[in-house]
Each structure stands twice: as structure tokens, then as C-alpha cells.
PDB file of C-alpha atoms in Angstrom:
ATOM      1  CA  UNK T   1       0.219  -0.398   0.339  1.00 80.00           C
ATOM      2  CA  UNK T   2       3.080   2.575   0.650  1.00 86.00           C
ATOM      3  CA  UNK T   3       4.563   2.567  -2.383  1.00 89.00           C
ATOM      4  CA  UNK T   4       0.741   4.328  -4.153  1.00 93.00           C
ATOM      5  CA  UNK T   5       1.498   7.028  -1.777  1.00 95.00           C
ATOM      6  CA  UNK T   6       2.868  10.359  -2.112  1.00 96.00           C
ATOM      7  CA  UNK T   7       5.557  11.560   0.214  1.00 95.00           C
ATOM      8  CA  UNK T   8       3.186  14.069   1.409  1.00 96.00           C
ATOM      9  CA  UNK T   9       0.198  11.888   1.297  1.00 97.00           C
ATOM     10  CA  UNK T  10      -2.473  12.000   4.318  1.00 97.00           C
ATOM     11  CA  UNK T  11      -5.002   9.537   6.264  1.00 96.00           C
ATOM     12  CA  UNK T  12      -7.739  10.352   8.498  1.00 96.00           C
ATOM     13  CA  UNK T  13     -10.734   7.512  10.148  1.00 93.00           C
ATOM     14  CA  UNK T  14     -13.847   8.852  10.615  1.00 91.00           C
ATOM     15  CA  UNK T  15     -15.865   6.911  12.983  1.00 82.00           C
ATOM     16  CA  UNK T  16     -12.607   6.286  15.485  1.00 85.00           C
ATOM     17  CA  UNK T  17      -9.826   8.513  17.351  1.00 89.00           C
ATOM     18  CA  UNK T  18      -6.551   7.368  15.161  1.00 88.00           C
ATOM     19  CA  UNK T  19      -4.725   9.637  13.549  1.00 89.00           C
ATOM     20  CA  UNK T  20      -4.654  11.855  11.468  1.00 95.00           C
ATOM     21  CA  UNK T  21      -1.419  10.683   9.762  1.00 97.00           C
ATOM     22  CA  UNK T  22       0.305  12.504   7.994  1.00 97.00           C
ATOM     23  CA  UNK T  23       2.918  12.453   5.520  1.00 96.00           C
ATOM     24  CA  UNK T  24       4.032   8.408   3.470  1.00 95.00           C
ATOM     25  CA  UNK T  25       6.508   7.787   6.819  1.00 95.00           C
ATOM     26  CA  UNK T  26       3.899   8.532   9.628  1.00 96.00           C
ATOM     27  CA  UNK T  27       1.610   6.491   7.440  1.00 95.00           C
ATOM     28  CA  UNK T  28       4.206   3.426   7.568  1.00 95.00           C
ATOM     29  CA  UNK T  29       5.124   4.169  11.131  1.00 95.00           C
ATOM     30  CA  UNK T  30       0.855   3.873  12.443  1.00 93.00           C
ATOM     31  CA  UNK T  31       0.931   0.753  10.228  1.00 91.00           C
ATOM     32  CA  UNK T  32       4.119  -0.519  11.734  1.00 93.00           C
ATOM     33  CA  UNK T  33       2.331   0.085  15.365  1.00 93.00           C
ATOM     34  CA  UNK T  34      -1.591  -0.023  15.192  1.00 89.00           C
ATOM     35  CA  UNK T  35      -1.239  -2.831  12.436  1.00 88.00           C
ATOM     36  CA  UNK T  36      -4.675  -3.955  10.942  1.00 84.00           C
ATOM     37  CA  UNK T  37      -6.355  -7.069  12.363  1.00 87.00           C
ATOM     38  CA  UNK T  38      -8.364  -7.616   9.230  1.00 91.00           C
ATOM     39  CA  UNK T  39      -7.725  -7.164   5.103  1.00 92.00           C
ATOM     40  CA  UNK T  40     -11.130  -5.287   3.483  1.00 90.00           C
ATOM     41  CA  UNK T  41     -12.748  -5.861   0.327  1.00 93.00           C
ATOM     42  CA  UNK T  42     -14.090  -3.415  -1.756  1.00 92.00           C
ATOM     43  CA  UNK T  43     -17.799  -3.355  -2.182  1.00 93.00           C
ATOM     44  CA  UNK T  44     -18.980  -0.744  -5.093  1.00 90.00           C
ATOM     45  CA  UNK T  45     -16.650   1.650  -6.484  1.00 90.00           C
ATOM     46  CA  UNK T  46     -17.684   5.471  -8.027  1.00 91.00           C
ATOM     47  CA  UNK T  47     -15.386   8.631  -8.950  1.00 90.00           C
ATOM     48  CA  UNK T  48     -15.491  11.857  -8.347  1.00 81.00           C
ATOM     49  CA  UNK T  49     -13.390  13.604 -10.040  1.00 84.00           C
ATOM     50  CA  UNK T  50      -9.790  12.679  -8.589  1.00 84.00           C
ATOM     51  CA  UNK T  51     -11.543  11.476  -5.934  1.00 92.00           C
ATOM     52  CA  UNK T  52     -12.199   7.565  -6.150  1.00 92.00           C
ATOM     53  CA  UNK T  53     -15.037   6.490  -3.469  1.00 94.00           C
ATOM     54  CA  UNK T  54     -15.569   2.853  -2.250  1.00 93.00           C
ATOM     55  CA  UNK T  55     -17.321   0.934   0.402  1.00 94.00           C
ATOM     56  CA  UNK T  56     -15.794  -1.398   2.019  1.00 94.00           C
ATOM     57  CA  UNK T  57     -15.942  -4.955   4.155  1.00 95.00           C
ATOM     58  CA  UNK T  58     -13.689  -7.080   6.309  1.00 93.00           C
ATOM     59  CA  UNK T  59     -12.500  -9.771   4.364  1.00 95.00           C
ATOM     60  CA  UNK T  60     -13.795 -11.881   8.102  1.00 94.00           C
ATOM     61  CA  UNK T  61     -17.152 -10.704   7.079  1.00 93.00           C
ATOM     62  CA  UNK T  62     -16.997  -9.345   3.727  1.00 93.00           C
ATOM     63  CA  UNK T  63     -21.023  -9.277   2.531  1.00 91.00           C
ATOM     64  CA  UNK T  64     -21.281  -7.056   5.601  1.00 92.00           C
ATOM     65  CA  UNK T  65     -20.633  -3.287   5.051  1.00 93.00           C
ATOM     66  CA  UNK T  66     -18.302  -1.709   7.083  1.00 93.00           C
ATOM     67  CA  UNK T  67     -17.416   1.966   5.948  1.00 94.00           C
ATOM     68  CA  UNK T  68     -16.348   4.639   2.517  1.00 94.00           C
ATOM     69  CA  UNK T  69     -12.549   4.767   1.867  1.00 93.00           C
ATOM     70  CA  UNK T  70     -12.768   7.883  -0.075  1.00 94.00           C
ATOM     71  CA  UNK T  71      -8.484   8.487  -2.141  1.00 95.00           C
ATOM     72  CA  UNK T  72      -8.079  11.639  -3.673  1.00 96.00           C
ATOM     73  CA  UNK T  73      -5.849  10.789  -6.508  1.00 92.00           C
ATOM     74  CA  UNK T  74      -3.994  12.822  -8.435  1.00 90.00           C
ATOM     75  CA  UNK T  75      -0.608  11.659 -10.558  1.00 90.00           C
ATOM     76  CA  UNK T  76      -0.953   7.902  -9.798  1.00 90.00           C
ATOM     77  CA  UNK T  77      -0.378   8.076  -6.063  1.00 94.00           C
ATOM     78  CA  UNK T  78      -2.585   9.005  -2.998  1.00 95.00           C
ATOM     79  CA  UNK T  79      -2.719  11.940  -1.964  1.00 96.00           C
ATOM     80  CA  UNK T  80      -5.614  12.019   1.000  1.00 97.00           C
ATOM     81  CA  UNK T  81      -6.822   8.759   2.407  1.00 95.00           C
ATOM     82  CA  UNK T  82      -9.970   8.812   4.227  1.00 95.00           C
ATOM     83  CA  UNK T  83     -11.335   5.439   6.208  1.00 94.00           C
ATOM     84  CA  UNK T  84     -15.415   6.207   7.340  1.00 94.00           C
ATOM     85  CA  UNK T  85     -16.274   3.551   9.783  1.00 89.00           C
ATOM     86  CA  UNK T  86     -20.083   2.767  10.008  1.00 81.00           C
ATOM     87  CA  UNK T  87     -22.303   1.201  12.954  1.00 66.00           C
ATOM     88  CA  UNK T  88     -23.008  -1.669  12.554  1.00 57.00           C
ATOM     89  CA  UNK T  89     -26.764  -2.264  12.222  1.00 57.00           C
TER      90      UNK T  89
END
């Protein structure tokens, strides 16, 4: 994932008290010290200019929507990433 980030990329989490993280090195350190315990699966995606938006699920529950991922991409690199969590129903 880190190879796809711009050097000055930003990562925000909505719905949890973590971050934001600024810069590829800070994002890498955050994932090293607090790695996720599951992978995400993209459920759907759409584009709005240079922003890609997609719902996601955790791999352990691939049919249950967990939130939304928003990526701002320019020159082939992720500049800004927002991971939004949704409340379970």
C-alpha cells in the first residue's frame, strides 16, 4: 500500500479516535505500530473527478458493509485517504 502513497499523503479515520497521519513515513509508522487485524474488501466504487469512493467490508465478514473509503488520487498516487467507519446495524 505504501508504494501507492505520495510522500506528503494524508490518512484520516472518521468514526474512531485515531490520526490523522501526515506523510508516507508517518502512515507507515502508524501501520507498523497499530496494524489492522483484518483486510478490507471493496464492495463498490465510483469516481468523482480525482476522488475515488468505495464501500468496504472486512475480509472476515465480506458481505457486511463496514464503511466507506475515499481516495484523492493525482499523478497516479494517493494524496489523501479517508477511512470512514459505520455503526453496525
